[in-house]
mmCIF file of C-alpha atoms and ligand atoms in Angstrom:
data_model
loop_
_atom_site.group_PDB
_atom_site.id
_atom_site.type_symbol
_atom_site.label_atom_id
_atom_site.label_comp_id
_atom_site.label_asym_id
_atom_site.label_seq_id
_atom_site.Cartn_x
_atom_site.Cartn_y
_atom_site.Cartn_z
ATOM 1 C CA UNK A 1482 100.018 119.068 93.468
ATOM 2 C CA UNK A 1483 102.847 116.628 91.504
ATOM 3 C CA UNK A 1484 105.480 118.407 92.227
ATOM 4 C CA UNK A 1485 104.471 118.800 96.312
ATOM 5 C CA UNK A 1486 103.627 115.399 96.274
ATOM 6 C CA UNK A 1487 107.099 114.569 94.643
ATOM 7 C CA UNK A 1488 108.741 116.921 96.852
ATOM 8 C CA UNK A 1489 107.576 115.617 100.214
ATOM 9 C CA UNK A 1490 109.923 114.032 102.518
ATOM 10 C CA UNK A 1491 109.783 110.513 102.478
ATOM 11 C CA UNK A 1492 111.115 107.006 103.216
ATOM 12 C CA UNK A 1493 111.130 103.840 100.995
ATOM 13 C CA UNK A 1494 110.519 101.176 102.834
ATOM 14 C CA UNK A 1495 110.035 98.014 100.444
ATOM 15 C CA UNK A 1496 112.484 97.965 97.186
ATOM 16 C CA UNK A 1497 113.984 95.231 95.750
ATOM 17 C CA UNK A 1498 116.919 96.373 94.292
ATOM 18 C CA UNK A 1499 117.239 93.985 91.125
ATOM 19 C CA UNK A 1500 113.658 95.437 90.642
ATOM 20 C CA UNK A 1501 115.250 98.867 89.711
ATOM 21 C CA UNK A 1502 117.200 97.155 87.295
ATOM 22 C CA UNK A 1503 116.402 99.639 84.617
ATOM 23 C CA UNK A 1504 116.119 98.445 80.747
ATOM 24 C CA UNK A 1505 119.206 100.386 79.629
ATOM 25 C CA UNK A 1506 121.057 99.265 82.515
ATOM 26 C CA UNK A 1507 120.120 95.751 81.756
ATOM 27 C CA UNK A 1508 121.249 96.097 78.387
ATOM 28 C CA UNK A 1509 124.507 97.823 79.039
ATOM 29 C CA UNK A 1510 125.326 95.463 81.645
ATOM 30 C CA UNK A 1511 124.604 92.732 79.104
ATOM 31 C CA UNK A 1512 126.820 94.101 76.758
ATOM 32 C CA UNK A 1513 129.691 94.656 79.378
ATOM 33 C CA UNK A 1514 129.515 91.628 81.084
ATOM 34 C CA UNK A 1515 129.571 89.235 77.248
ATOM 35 C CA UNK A 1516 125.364 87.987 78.449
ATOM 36 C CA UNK A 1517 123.424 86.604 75.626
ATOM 37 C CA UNK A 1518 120.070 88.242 76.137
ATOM 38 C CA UNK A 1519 116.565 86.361 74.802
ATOM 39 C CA UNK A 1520 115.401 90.080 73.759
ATOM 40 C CA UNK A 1521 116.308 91.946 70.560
ATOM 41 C CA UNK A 1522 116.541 95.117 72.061
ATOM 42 C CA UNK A 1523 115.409 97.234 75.159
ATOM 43 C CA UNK A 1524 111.485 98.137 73.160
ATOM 44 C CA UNK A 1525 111.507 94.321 73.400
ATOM 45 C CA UNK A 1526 112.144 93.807 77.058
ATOM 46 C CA UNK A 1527 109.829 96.607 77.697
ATOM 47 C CA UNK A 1528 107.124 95.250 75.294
ATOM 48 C CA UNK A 1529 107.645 91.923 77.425
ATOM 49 C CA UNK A 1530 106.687 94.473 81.179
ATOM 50 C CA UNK A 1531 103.709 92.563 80.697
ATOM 51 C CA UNK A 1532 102.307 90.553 83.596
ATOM 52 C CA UNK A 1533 99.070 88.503 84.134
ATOM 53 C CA UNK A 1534 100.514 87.587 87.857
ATOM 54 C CA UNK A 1535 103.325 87.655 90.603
ATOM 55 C CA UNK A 1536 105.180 84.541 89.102
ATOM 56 C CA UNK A 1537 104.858 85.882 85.303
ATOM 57 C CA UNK A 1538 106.466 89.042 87.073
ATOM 58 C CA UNK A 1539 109.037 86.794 88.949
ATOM 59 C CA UNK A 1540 110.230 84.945 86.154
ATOM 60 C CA UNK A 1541 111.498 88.329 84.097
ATOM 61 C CA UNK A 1542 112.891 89.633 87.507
ATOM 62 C CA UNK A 1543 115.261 86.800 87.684
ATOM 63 C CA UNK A 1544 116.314 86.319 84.279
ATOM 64 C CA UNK A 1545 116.888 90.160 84.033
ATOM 65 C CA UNK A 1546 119.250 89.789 87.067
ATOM 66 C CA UNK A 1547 121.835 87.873 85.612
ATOM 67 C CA UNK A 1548 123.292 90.260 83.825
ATOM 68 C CA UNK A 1549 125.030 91.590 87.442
ATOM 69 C CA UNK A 1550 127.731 90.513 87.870
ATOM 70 C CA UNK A 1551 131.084 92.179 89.507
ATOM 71 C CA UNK A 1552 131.045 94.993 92.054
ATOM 72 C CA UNK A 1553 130.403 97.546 89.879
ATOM 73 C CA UNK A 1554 127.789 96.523 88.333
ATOM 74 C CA UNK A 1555 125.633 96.388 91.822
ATOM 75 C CA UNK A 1556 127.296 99.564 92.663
ATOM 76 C CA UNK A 1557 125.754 100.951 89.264
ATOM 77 C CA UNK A 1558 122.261 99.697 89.958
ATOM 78 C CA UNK A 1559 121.919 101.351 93.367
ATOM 79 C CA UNK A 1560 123.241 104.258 92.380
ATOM 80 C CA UNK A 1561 120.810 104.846 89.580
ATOM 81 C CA UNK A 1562 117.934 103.777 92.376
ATOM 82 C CA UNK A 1563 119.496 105.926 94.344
ATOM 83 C CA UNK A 1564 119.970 109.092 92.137
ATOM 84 C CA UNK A 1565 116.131 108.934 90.951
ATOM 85 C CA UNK A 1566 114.570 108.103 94.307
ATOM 86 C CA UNK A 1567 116.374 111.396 95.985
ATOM 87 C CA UNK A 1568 114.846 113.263 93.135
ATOM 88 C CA UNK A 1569 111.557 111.943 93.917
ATOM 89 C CA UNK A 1570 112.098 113.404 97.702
ATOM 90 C CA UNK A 1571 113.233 109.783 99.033
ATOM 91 C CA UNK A 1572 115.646 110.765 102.301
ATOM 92 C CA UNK A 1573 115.705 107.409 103.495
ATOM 93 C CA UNK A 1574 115.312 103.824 102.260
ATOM 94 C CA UNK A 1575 115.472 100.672 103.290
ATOM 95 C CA UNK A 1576 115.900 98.440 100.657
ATOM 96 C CA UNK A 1577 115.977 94.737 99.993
ATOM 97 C CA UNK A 1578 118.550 92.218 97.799
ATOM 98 C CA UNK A 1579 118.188 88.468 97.477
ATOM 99 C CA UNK A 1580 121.317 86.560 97.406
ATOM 100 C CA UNK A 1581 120.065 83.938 96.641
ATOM 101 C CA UNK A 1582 119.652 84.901 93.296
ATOM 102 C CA UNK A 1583 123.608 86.104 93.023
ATOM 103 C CA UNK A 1584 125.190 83.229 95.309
ATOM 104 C CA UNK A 1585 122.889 80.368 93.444
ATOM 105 C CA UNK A 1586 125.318 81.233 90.007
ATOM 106 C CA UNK A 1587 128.503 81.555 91.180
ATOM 107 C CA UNK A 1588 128.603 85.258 92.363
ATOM 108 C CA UNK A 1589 130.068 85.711 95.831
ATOM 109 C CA UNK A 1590 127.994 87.177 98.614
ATOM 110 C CA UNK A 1591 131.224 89.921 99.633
ATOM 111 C CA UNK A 1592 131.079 91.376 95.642
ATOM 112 C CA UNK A 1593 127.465 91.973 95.730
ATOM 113 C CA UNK A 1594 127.414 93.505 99.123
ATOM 114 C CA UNK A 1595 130.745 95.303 98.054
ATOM 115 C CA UNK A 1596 128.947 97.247 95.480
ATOM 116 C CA UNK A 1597 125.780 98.169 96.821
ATOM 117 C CA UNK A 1598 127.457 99.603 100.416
ATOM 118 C CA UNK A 1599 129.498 101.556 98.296
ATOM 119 C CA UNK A 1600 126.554 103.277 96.439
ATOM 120 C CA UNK A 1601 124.621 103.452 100.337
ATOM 121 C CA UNK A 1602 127.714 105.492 101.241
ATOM 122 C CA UNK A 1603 127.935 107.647 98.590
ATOM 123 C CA UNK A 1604 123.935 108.369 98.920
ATOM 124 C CA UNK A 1605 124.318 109.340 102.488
ATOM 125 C CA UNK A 1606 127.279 111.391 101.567
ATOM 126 C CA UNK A 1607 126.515 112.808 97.834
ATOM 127 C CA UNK A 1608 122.976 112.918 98.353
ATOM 128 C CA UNK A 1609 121.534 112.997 101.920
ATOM 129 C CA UNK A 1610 119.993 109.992 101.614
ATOM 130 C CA UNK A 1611 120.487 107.295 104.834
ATOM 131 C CA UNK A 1612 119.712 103.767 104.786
ATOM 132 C CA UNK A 1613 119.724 100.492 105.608
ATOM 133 C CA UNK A 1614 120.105 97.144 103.775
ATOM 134 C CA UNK A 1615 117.550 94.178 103.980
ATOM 135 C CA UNK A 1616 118.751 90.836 103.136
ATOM 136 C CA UNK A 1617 115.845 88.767 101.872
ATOM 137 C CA UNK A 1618 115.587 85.072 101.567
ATOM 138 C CA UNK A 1619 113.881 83.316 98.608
ATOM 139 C CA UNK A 1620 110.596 81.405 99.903
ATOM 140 C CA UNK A 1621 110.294 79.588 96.885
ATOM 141 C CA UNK A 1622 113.802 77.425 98.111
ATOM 142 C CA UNK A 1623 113.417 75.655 101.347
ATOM 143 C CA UNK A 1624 114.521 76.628 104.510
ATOM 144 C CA UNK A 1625 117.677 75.115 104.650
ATOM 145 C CA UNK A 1626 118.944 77.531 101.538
ATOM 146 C CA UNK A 1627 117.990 80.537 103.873
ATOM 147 C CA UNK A 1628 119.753 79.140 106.962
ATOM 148 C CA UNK A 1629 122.600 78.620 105.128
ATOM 149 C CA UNK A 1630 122.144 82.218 103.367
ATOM 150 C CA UNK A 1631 121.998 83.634 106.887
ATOM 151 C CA UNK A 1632 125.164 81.749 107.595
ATOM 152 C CA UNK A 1633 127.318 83.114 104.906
ATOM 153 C CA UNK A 1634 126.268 86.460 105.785
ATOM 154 C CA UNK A 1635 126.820 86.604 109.483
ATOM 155 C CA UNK A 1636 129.815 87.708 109.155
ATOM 156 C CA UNK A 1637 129.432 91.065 107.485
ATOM 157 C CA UNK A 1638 126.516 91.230 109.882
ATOM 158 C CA UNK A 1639 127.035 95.405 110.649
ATOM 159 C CA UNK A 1640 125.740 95.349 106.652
ATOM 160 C CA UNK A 1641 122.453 94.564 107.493
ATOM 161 C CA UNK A 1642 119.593 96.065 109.655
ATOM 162 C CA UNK A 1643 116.882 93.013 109.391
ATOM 163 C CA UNK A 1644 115.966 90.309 107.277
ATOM 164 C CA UNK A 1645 112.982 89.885 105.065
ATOM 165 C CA UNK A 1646 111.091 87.050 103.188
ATOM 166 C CA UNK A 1647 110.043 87.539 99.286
ATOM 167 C CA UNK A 1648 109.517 85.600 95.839
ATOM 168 C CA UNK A 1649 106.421 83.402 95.124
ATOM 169 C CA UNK A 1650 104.117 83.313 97.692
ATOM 170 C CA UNK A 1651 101.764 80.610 97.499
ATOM 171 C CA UNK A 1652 102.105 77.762 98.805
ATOM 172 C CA UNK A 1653 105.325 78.814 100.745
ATOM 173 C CA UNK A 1654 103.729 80.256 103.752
ATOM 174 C CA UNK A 1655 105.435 81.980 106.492
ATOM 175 C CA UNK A 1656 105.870 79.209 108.993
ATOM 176 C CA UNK A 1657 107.912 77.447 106.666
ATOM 177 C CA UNK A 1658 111.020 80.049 107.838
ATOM 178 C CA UNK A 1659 110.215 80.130 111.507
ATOM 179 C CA UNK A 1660 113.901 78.988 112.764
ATOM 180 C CA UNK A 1661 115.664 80.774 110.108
ATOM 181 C CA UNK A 1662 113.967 84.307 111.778
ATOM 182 C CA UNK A 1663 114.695 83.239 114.969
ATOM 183 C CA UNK A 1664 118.572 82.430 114.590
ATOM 184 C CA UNK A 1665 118.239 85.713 113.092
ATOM 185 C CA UNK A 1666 116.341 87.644 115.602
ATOM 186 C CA UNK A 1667 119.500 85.867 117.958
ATOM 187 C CA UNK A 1668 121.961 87.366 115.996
ATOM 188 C CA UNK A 1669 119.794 90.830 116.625
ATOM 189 C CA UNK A 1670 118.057 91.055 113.110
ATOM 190 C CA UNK A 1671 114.615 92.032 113.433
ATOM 191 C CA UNK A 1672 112.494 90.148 110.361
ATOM 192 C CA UNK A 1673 110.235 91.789 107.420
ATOM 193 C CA UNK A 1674 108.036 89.517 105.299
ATOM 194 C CA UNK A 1675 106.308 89.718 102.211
ATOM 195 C CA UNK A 1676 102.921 88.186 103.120
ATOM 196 C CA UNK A 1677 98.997 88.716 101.502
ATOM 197 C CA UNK A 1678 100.214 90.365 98.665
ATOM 198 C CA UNK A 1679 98.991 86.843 96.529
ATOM 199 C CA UNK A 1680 98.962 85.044 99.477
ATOM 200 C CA UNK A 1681 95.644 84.392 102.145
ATOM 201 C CA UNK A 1682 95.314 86.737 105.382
ATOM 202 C CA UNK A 1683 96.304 83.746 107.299
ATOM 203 C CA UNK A 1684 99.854 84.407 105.880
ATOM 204 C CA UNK A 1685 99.956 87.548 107.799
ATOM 205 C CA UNK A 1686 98.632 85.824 110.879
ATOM 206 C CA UNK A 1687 101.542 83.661 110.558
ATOM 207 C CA UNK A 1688 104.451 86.278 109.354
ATOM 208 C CA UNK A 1689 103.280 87.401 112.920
ATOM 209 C CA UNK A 1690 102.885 85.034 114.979
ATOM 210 C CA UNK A 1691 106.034 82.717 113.769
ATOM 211 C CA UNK A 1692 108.499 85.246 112.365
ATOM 212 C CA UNK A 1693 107.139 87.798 114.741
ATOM 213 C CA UNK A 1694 108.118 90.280 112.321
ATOM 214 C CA UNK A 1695 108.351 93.766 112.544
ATOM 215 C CA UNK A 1696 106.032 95.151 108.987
ATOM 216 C CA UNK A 1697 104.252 93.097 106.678
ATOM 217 C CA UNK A 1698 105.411 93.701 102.824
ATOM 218 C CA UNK A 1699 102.260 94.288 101.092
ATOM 219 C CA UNK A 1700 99.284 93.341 103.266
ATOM 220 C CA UNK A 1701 96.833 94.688 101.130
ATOM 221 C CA UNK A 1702 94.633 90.950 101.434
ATOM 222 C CA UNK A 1703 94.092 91.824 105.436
ATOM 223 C CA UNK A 1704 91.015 93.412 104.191
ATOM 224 C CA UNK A 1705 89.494 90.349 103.526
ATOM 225 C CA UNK A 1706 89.964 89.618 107.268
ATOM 226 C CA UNK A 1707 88.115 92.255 109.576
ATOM 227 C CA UNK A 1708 90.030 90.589 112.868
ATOM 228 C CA UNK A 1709 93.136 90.585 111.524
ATOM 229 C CA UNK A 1710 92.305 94.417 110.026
ATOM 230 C CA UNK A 1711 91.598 95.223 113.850
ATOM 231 C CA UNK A 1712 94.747 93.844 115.327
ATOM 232 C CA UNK A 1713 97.108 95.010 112.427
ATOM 233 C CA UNK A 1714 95.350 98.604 113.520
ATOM 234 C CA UNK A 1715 95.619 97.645 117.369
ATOM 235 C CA UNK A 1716 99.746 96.947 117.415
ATOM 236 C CA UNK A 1717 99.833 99.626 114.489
ATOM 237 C CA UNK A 1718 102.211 97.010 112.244
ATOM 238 C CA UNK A 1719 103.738 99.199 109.549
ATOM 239 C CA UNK A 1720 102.217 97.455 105.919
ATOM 240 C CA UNK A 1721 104.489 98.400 103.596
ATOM 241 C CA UNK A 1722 101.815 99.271 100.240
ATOM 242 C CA UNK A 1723 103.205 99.526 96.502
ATOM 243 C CA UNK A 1724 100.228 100.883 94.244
ATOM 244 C CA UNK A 1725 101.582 100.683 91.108
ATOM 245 C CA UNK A 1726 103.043 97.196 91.924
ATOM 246 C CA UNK A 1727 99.562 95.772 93.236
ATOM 247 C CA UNK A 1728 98.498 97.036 89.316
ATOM 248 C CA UNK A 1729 100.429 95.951 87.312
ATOM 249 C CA UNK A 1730 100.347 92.187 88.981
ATOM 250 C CA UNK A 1731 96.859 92.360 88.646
ATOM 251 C CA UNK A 1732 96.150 92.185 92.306
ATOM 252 C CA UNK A 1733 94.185 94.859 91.900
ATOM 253 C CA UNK A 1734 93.721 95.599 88.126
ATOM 254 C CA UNK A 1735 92.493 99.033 88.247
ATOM 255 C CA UNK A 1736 94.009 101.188 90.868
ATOM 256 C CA UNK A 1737 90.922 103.219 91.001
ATOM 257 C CA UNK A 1738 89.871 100.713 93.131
ATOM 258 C CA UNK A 1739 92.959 100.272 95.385
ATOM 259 C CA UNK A 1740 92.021 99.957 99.360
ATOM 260 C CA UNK A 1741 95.233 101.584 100.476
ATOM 261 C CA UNK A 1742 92.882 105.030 101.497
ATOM 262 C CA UNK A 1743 90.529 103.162 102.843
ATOM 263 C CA UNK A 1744 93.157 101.211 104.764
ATOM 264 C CA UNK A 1745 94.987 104.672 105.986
ATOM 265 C CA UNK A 1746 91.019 105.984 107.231
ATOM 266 C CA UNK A 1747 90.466 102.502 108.797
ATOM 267 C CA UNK A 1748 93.540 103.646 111.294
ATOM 268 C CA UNK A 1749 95.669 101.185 109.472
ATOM 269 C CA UNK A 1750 99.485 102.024 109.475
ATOM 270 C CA UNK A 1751 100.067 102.190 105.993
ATOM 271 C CA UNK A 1752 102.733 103.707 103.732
ATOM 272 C CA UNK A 1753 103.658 103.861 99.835
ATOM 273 C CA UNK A 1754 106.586 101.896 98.192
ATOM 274 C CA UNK A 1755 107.406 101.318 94.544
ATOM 275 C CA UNK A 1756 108.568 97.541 95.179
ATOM 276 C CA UNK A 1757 109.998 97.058 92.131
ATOM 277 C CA UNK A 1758 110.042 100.473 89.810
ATOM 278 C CA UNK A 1759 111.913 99.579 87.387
ATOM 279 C CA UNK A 1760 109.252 96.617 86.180
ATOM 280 C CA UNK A 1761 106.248 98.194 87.374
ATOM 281 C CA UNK A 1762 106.707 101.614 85.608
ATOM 282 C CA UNK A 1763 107.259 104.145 88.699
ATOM 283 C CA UNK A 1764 109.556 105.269 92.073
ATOM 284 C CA UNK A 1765 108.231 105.891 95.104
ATOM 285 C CA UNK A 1766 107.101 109.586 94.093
ATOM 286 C CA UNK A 1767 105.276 108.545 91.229
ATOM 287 C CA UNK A 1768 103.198 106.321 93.259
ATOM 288 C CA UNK A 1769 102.170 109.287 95.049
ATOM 289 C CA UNK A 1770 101.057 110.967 92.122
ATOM 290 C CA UNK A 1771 99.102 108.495 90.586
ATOM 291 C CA UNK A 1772 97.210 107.901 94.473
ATOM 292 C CA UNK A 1773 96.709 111.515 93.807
ATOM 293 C CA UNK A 1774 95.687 111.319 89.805
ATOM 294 C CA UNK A 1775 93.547 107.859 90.513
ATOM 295 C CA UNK A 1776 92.036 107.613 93.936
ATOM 296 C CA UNK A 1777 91.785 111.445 94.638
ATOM 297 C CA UNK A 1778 94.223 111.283 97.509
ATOM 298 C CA UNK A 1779 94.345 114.300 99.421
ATOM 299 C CA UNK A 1780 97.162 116.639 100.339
ATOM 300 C CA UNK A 1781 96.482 115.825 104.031
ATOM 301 C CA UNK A 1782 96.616 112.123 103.083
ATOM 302 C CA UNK A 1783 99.576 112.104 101.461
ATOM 303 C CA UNK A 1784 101.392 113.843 104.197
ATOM 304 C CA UNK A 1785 100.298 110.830 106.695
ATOM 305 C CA UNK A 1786 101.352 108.324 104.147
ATOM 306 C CA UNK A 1787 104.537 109.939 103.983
ATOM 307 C CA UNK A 1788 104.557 110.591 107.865
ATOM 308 C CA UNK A 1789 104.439 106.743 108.270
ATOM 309 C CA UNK A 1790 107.026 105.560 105.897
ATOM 310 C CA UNK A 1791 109.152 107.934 108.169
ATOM 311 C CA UNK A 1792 108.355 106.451 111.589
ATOM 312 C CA UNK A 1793 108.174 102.994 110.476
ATOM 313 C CA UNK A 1794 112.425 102.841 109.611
ATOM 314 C CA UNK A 1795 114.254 100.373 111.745
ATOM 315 C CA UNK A 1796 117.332 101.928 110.476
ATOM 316 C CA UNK A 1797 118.645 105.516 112.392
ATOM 317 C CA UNK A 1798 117.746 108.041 110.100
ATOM 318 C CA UNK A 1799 120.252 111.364 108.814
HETATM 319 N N1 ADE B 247 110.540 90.024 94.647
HETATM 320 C C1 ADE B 247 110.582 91.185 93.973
HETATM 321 N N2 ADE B 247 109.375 91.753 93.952
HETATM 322 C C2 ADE B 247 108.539 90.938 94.645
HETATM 323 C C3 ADE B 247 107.176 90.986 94.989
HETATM 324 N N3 ADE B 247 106.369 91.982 94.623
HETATM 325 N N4 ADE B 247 106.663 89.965 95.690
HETATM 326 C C4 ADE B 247 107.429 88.943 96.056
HETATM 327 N N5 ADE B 247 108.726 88.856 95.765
HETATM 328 C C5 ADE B 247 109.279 89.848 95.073
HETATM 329 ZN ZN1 ZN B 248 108.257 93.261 97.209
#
């Protein structure tokens, strides 16, 4: 069953790429770049992998990001992403960067995007794999940041496919970014947004109804809403899931008890994403298996998971 589950097709639809910013990378690019690090060594940073929420989670995530810095250095980390996904039966992805967190110390929006277009090439070419690239503003800096984020980009707007909305979610609800999706949506980017991941059903409501987006990043709180459950199912919004994410940030401690099956049998249009795999200890395949290993998922389960990560790309596939 691992390896078929490993082996079926599938898409990635919610990545952050600094969150595959393995430990060995980290350190490497540490060491090439001249970065002081607060760790000893890479048992250390691992030992730290420890989170008791999303911001405790968040606040690694960053720091461990500085170490990128040139061209290469993105080019490196997607390729690595890259390389393991495709081995994990990944054929598309769709992933997301924040440039915030690159522009906001000095490194220029055209060498970030240089490097990580140049690994999305070679995937398609080297290893099959198509894609698209998200560019996600930062909800914990206002609005203004993100217009002016959307700004700078527009013009290497054919590098994009949509925009999405991530970082610490309470108290920065959706409706905080309503123009900056719209002058987007102008410009002919569809929007994605992290929403009830931490954050109250009425965040999806509003990721909705204000950014009119096109799937919800996480989602998994929309249980705790049975008319919101019914109209997610109704319009059949994609809710982009990550198991082993939702674990290890404690929103749901044990993933025994995980709703994502219940949410595929409630008609829900749900699919399985590894978020951030390098922090959260597994790629999109291995959050198969352990659906498989912890919740009993089924073969025939497994294939509609996959089935839905396919159909839910906004990006043209092959
Ligand atoms: N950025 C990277 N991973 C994230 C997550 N799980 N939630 C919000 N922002 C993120
Ligand atoms: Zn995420």
């Amino acid at each position: 069953m691992r390896d078929w589950l490993i082996a079926l097709p599938k898409a990635e639809l919610h990545i952050h790429l600094e969150g595959a910013l393995e430990p060995e990378l980290l350190f490497s690019l540490a060491q090439r770049n001249r970065v002081a690090l607060p760790w000893a060594d890479i048992d250390a940073l691992r030992a730290a992998y420890q989170y008791r929420d999303l911001q405790a989670f968040l606040d690694l995530y960053y720091q461990g990001a500085q170490v990128l810095q040139t061209a290469q250095d993105f080019y490196d980390l997607t390729w690595a992403y890259l390389k393991q996904s495709a081995a994990q039966g990944m054929v598309h992805t769709e992933p997301f960067f924040d440039p915030q967190t690159h522009t906001e110390r000095g490194i220029a929006l055209p060498v970030v995007l240089e490097g990580i277009q140049a690994a999305l090439a070679d995937g398609r070419r080297e290893l099959g794999v198509s894609s698209g690239l998200i560019l996600s503003f930062l909800r914990h800096l206002p609005e203004a940041a993100a217009m002016q984020t959307l700004e700078a980009a527009l013009p290497y707007r054919d590098a994009f496919i949509a925009v999405g909305l991530d970082s610490s979610e309470a108290g920065f609800p959706p409706r905080l970014f309503e123009r900056v999706f719209a002058r987007a949506r102008a410009e002919g980017l569809p929007g994605v947004a992290h929403a009830g991941e931490e954050g109250p059903p009425e965040y999806i409501w509003e990721a909705l109804e204000c950014l009119q987006v096109r799937r919800i990043d996480h989602g998994v709180r929309a249980c705790e809403d049975e008319r919101l459950v019914q109209h997610l199912v109704d319009i059949q919004m994609p809710l982009t899931v990550c198991p082993l994410s939702n674990q290890r940030l404690q929103v749901f401690p044990r993933l025994a008890e995980h709703p994502i099956l219940k949410m595929l049998e409630r008609g829900l249009n749900v699919s399985v994403n590894s978020d951030d795999p390098a922090y959260f200890g597994g790629y999109v395949g291995d959050n198969f298996v352990a659906l498989h290993e912890h919740l009993g998922m089924t073969r025939g389960q497994a294939g509609r998971l996959a089935e839905n990560s396919l159909a839910a790309a906004l990006a043209p596939r092959g």
